[in-house]
Amino acid sequence: ETGVTQSPTHLIKTRGQQVTLRCSSQSGHNTVSWYQQALGQGPQFIFQYYREEENGRGNFPPRFSGLQFPNYSSELNVNALELDDSALYLCASSLGHGGETQYFGPGTRLLVL
Amino acid sequence: RKEVEQDPGPFNVPEGATVAFNCTYSNSASQSFFWYRQDCRKEPKLLMSVYSSGNEDGRFTAQLNRASQYISLLIRDSKLSDSATYLCVVNVGAGGTSYGKLTFGQGTILTVHP
């Protein structure tokens, strides 16, 4: 296994609610990237955190926000949930923020009703 | 045009067959290239990195053609356990800042049957 953990594994929310997803990176990794994977699609890059700062962002609205903590774990927050936010949310950790290999956690499956 | 394009398949092949997946990418500044494998309802797992010189790992061979912006994966002697979705992945930097934004193709579904 990759040593990357995510919680919770599954979550059901209703439209308009807010959600926080958590990720613990592999030991020694200082970079966490978040991805959204809709059914039947490849993962889409949301943003990346490197040493507690956002280090790049994909084409996602500001209601998607994140944090990275001094131990390099990370949170993804989504406000004002929409039905289309239903997806598998994956975090990936890496040692460094360039072209290093990223190792994925098992994901959080979010369903918005 | 999608940044990374793959034939979604599905590919249905018998055990022992050889199967090839192709992928094209649009950003000529892309820096690194990978194939990931994703089992049903699981996370993507790195299968192999892809280099211009080509690389092989057992039954798997990956090739990169930077001039054509084309990546391939060849699986020889397919096993039942190879059934999965194969994701072509490109690492694209942004402007002058290099960061590890992985751009995924939509994946190619492979089913290997007895």
Short mmCIF file of C-alpha atoms in Angstrom, two decimals:
data_model
loop_
_atom_site.label_atom_id
_atom_site.label_comp_id
_atom_site.label_asym_id
_atom_site.label_seq_id
_atom_site.Cartn_x
_atom_site.Cartn_y
_atom_site.Cartn_z
CA GLU A 1 0.00 0.00 0.00
CA THR A 2 1.04 3.62 -0.51
CA GLY A 3 0.75 4.74 3.10
CA VAL A 4 -1.60 7.56 2.07
CA THR A 5 -4.82 7.52 4.05
CA GLN A 6 -8.07 9.41 3.56
CA SER A 7 -11.16 9.90 5.67
CA PRO A 8 -14.01 9.37 5.57
CA THR A 9 -14.31 6.58 2.99
CA HIS A 10 -17.88 7.46 2.07
CA LEU A 11 -20.06 10.49 2.68
CA ILE A 12 -23.58 11.55 1.80
CA LYS A 13 -24.52 15.23 1.85
CA THR A 14 -27.33 17.38 0.52
CA ARG A 15 -27.12 20.33 -1.84
CA GLY A 16 -25.91 23.50 -0.18
CA GLN A 17 -24.08 21.77 2.63
CA GLN A 18 -20.36 21.95 3.30
CA VAL A 19 -17.94 19.05 3.52
CA THR A 20 -14.37 18.53 4.77
CA LEU A 21 -12.26 15.65 3.52
CA ARG A 22 -8.96 14.65 5.09
CA CYS A 23 -5.73 13.16 3.84
CA SER A 24 -2.59 11.95 5.58
CA SER A 25 0.42 11.84 3.33
CA GLN A 26 3.02 9.14 3.13
CA SER A 27 5.76 9.49 5.71
CA GLY A 28 8.39 11.97 4.53
CA HIS A 29 6.24 13.43 1.74
CA ASN A 30 5.77 17.21 1.87
CA THR A 31 3.34 17.69 -1.02
CA VAL A 32 -0.33 16.79 -1.30
CA SER A 33 -2.40 17.09 -4.45
CA TRP A 34 -6.17 16.71 -4.63
CA TYR A 35 -8.14 15.30 -7.56
CA GLN A 36 -11.82 14.83 -8.35
CA GLN A 37 -12.87 11.77 -10.32
CA ALA A 38 -16.38 11.68 -11.72
CA LEU A 39 -17.84 8.36 -12.78
CA GLY A 40 -16.34 7.12 -16.02
CA GLN A 41 -13.75 9.89 -16.18
CA GLY A 42 -10.11 10.27 -15.29
CA PRO A 43 -9.19 12.26 -12.18
CA GLN A 44 -9.18 16.07 -12.53
CA PHE A 45 -6.60 18.16 -10.69
CA ILE A 46 -8.11 20.44 -8.03
CA PHE A 47 -5.04 21.92 -6.33
CA GLN A 48 -1.73 21.12 -4.73
CA TYR A 49 -0.24 22.04 -1.37
CA TYR A 50 3.48 22.24 -0.76
CA ARG A 51 4.86 23.13 2.65
CA GLU A 52 1.50 24.47 3.82
CA GLU A 53 0.87 26.76 0.84
CA GLU A 54 -1.26 26.32 -2.26
CA ASN A 55 1.16 25.63 -5.08
CA GLY A 56 -1.08 25.36 -8.11
CA ARG A 57 -4.76 25.12 -8.87
CA GLY A 58 -6.91 23.52 -11.54
CA ASN A 59 -10.14 24.79 -13.03
CA PHE A 60 -12.26 24.58 -9.90
CA PRO A 61 -14.31 27.40 -8.32
CA PRO A 62 -13.28 29.12 -5.08
CA ARG A 63 -15.80 27.10 -3.08
CA PHE A 64 -13.18 24.37 -3.30
CA SER A 65 -10.51 25.26 -0.77
CA GLY A 66 -7.83 23.48 1.16
CA LEU A 67 -5.29 23.48 3.91
CA GLN A 68 -2.05 21.74 4.64
CA PHE A 69 -0.80 21.32 8.19
CA PRO A 70 2.75 21.32 9.59
CA ASN A 71 2.75 17.50 9.57
CA TYR A 72 1.86 17.73 5.82
CA SER A 73 -1.59 16.24 6.22
CA SER A 74 -4.24 18.11 4.28
CA GLU A 75 -7.91 18.97 4.11
CA LEU A 76 -10.18 19.66 1.17
CA ASN A 77 -13.22 21.80 1.90
CA VAL A 78 -16.14 22.20 -0.43
CA ASN A 79 -18.82 24.78 0.32
CA ALA A 80 -22.31 25.10 -1.14
CA LEU A 81 -22.32 21.55 -2.46
CA GLU A 82 -23.87 20.92 -5.85
CA LEU A 83 -25.15 17.66 -7.32
CA ASP A 84 -22.21 17.62 -9.77
CA ASP A 85 -19.79 17.52 -6.85
CA SER A 86 -20.69 13.85 -6.44
CA ALA A 87 -17.44 12.05 -7.20
CA LEU A 88 -14.47 10.16 -5.84
CA TYR A 89 -12.04 12.61 -4.23
CA LEU A 90 -8.45 11.44 -4.30
CA CYS A 91 -5.43 12.84 -2.61
CA ALA A 92 -1.92 12.03 -3.69
CA SER A 93 1.30 12.64 -1.83
CA SER A 94 4.77 13.14 -3.23
CA LEU A 95 8.22 14.12 -2.11
CA GLY A 96 8.51 17.48 -3.81
CA HIS A 97 6.20 19.50 -6.00
CA GLY A 98 7.66 18.93 -9.44
CA GLY A 99 7.63 15.79 -11.50
CA GLU A 100 8.00 13.36 -8.65
CA THR A 101 5.81 10.27 -8.53
CA GLN A 102 2.50 10.81 -6.79
CA TYR A 103 1.00 8.08 -4.63
CA PHE A 104 -2.74 8.01 -4.21
CA GLY A 105 -4.87 7.35 -1.20
CA PRO A 106 -8.00 5.15 -1.40
CA GLY A 107 -10.26 8.16 -1.92
CA THR A 108 -13.44 9.51 -0.39
CA ARG A 109 -16.64 8.78 -2.26
CA LEU A 110 -18.99 11.76 -1.93
CA LEU A 111 -22.62 11.64 -2.90
CA VAL A 112 -24.60 14.87 -3.00
CA LEU A 113 -28.38 14.51 -2.97
CA ARG B 1 -9.33 19.39 -27.54
CA LYS B 2 -8.65 17.38 -24.39
CA GLU B 3 -5.16 17.70 -22.92
CA VAL B 4 -4.75 13.91 -22.81
CA GLU B 5 -6.77 11.65 -25.07
CA GLN B 6 -7.13 7.90 -24.91
CA ASP B 7 -9.28 5.37 -26.69
CA PRO B 8 -11.80 4.51 -23.95
CA GLY B 9 -12.29 1.00 -25.29
CA PRO B 10 -13.43 -1.28 -23.85
CA PHE B 11 -10.90 -3.83 -24.93
CA ASN B 12 -11.96 -7.44 -24.43
CA VAL B 13 -9.13 -9.90 -25.03
CA PRO B 14 -8.48 -13.56 -24.24
CA GLU B 15 -5.79 -14.63 -21.84
CA GLY B 16 -2.41 -14.68 -23.51
CA ALA B 17 -3.23 -11.94 -26.01
CA THR B 18 -1.12 -8.89 -26.67
CA VAL B 19 -2.91 -5.58 -26.33
CA ALA B 20 -1.75 -2.03 -27.06
CA PHE B 21 -3.07 1.23 -25.70
CA ASN B 22 -2.40 4.60 -27.26
CA CYS B 23 -2.53 8.08 -25.88
CA THR B 24 -1.87 11.58 -27.22
CA TYR B 25 -1.24 14.78 -25.31
CA SER B 26 -1.59 18.38 -26.41
CA ASN B 27 0.90 20.32 -24.30
CA SER B 28 4.35 20.12 -25.83
CA ALA B 29 5.86 21.46 -22.60
CA SER B 30 4.77 18.35 -20.69
CA GLN B 31 7.56 17.10 -18.53
CA SER B 32 6.92 13.56 -17.39
CA PHE B 33 4.66 10.74 -18.38
CA PHE B 34 3.12 7.74 -16.67
CA TRP B 35 0.72 4.89 -16.98
CA TYR B 36 -1.48 4.27 -13.96
CA ARG B 37 -3.77 1.33 -13.40
CA GLN B 38 -7.11 1.66 -11.63
CA ASP B 39 -9.15 -1.28 -10.44
CA CYS B 40 -12.90 -0.93 -10.06
CA ARG B 41 -13.76 1.49 -7.23
CA LYS B 42 -10.12 1.74 -6.16
CA GLU B 43 -7.49 4.44 -6.38
CA PRO B 44 -5.08 4.79 -9.32
CA LYS B 45 -1.78 2.99 -8.83
CA LEU B 46 1.41 3.74 -10.69
CA LEU B 47 2.11 1.06 -13.28
CA MET B 48 5.20 2.60 -14.83
CA SER B 49 6.87 5.82 -15.82
CA VAL B 50 7.44 6.42 -19.52
CA TYR B 51 10.72 7.57 -21.03
CA SER B 52 11.74 8.62 -24.52
CA SER B 53 14.10 5.67 -24.70
CA GLY B 54 11.22 3.32 -23.96
CA ASN B 55 11.07 1.12 -20.93
CA GLU B 56 9.98 -2.37 -20.10
CA ASP B 57 8.79 -3.99 -16.91
CA GLY B 58 8.12 -7.68 -17.36
CA ARG B 59 5.17 -8.05 -19.72
CA PHE B 60 4.65 -4.29 -19.95
CA THR B 61 6.41 -1.98 -22.39
CA ALA B 62 5.89 1.78 -22.56
CA GLN B 63 7.01 4.14 -25.29
CA LEU B 64 7.07 7.92 -25.60
CA ASN B 65 7.36 9.89 -28.83
CA ARG B 66 7.83 13.55 -27.91
CA ALA B 67 7.79 14.74 -31.52
CA SER B 68 4.36 13.18 -32.10
CA GLN B 69 3.21 13.77 -28.49
CA TYR B 70 2.22 10.14 -28.32
CA ILE B 71 2.48 7.57 -25.55
CA SER B 72 1.83 3.85 -25.77
CA LEU B 73 1.55 0.84 -23.49
CA LEU B 74 1.92 -2.73 -24.67
CA ILE B 75 0.84 -5.66 -22.54
CA ARG B 76 2.05 -9.08 -23.62
CA ASP B 77 0.68 -12.45 -22.51
CA SER B 78 -2.39 -10.89 -20.86
CA LYS B 79 -3.52 -12.33 -17.53
CA LEU B 80 -6.97 -12.25 -15.97
CA SER B 81 -5.50 -10.01 -13.28
CA ASP B 82 -4.63 -7.37 -15.90
CA SER B 83 -8.34 -6.48 -16.16
CA ALA B 84 -8.55 -2.86 -15.06
CA THR B 85 -8.74 0.69 -16.38
CA TYR B 86 -5.43 2.01 -17.69
CA LEU B 87 -4.88 5.73 -17.32
CA CYS B 88 -2.45 7.71 -19.44
CA VAL B 89 -1.03 10.52 -17.29
CA VAL B 90 1.02 13.59 -18.14
CA ASN B 91 2.72 15.96 -15.73
CA VAL B 92 2.20 19.51 -16.94
CA GLY B 93 3.86 22.48 -15.32
CA ALA B 94 2.22 25.89 -15.26
CA GLY B 95 4.06 28.87 -16.71
CA GLY B 96 7.38 29.41 -15.08
CA THR B 97 6.48 27.40 -12.03
CA SER B 98 6.96 23.70 -12.14
CA TYR B 99 4.43 21.84 -10.10
CA GLY B 100 3.13 18.34 -10.21
CA LYS B 101 -0.25 18.75 -11.83
CA LEU B 102 -1.09 15.35 -13.23
CA THR B 103 -3.41 15.43 -16.21
CA PHE B 104 -5.23 12.16 -16.80
CA GLY B 105 -6.80 10.70 -19.85
CA GLN B 106 -10.27 9.27 -19.36
CA GLY B 107 -8.87 5.76 -19.15
CA THR B 108 -9.03 2.64 -21.29
CA ILE B 109 -10.99 -0.30 -19.92
CA LEU B 110 -9.38 -3.70 -20.38
CA THR B 111 -11.14 -6.98 -19.71
CA VAL B 112 -9.15 -10.18 -20.07
CA HIS B 113 -11.32 -13.27 -20.31
CA PRO B 114 -10.47 -16.99 -20.00
#
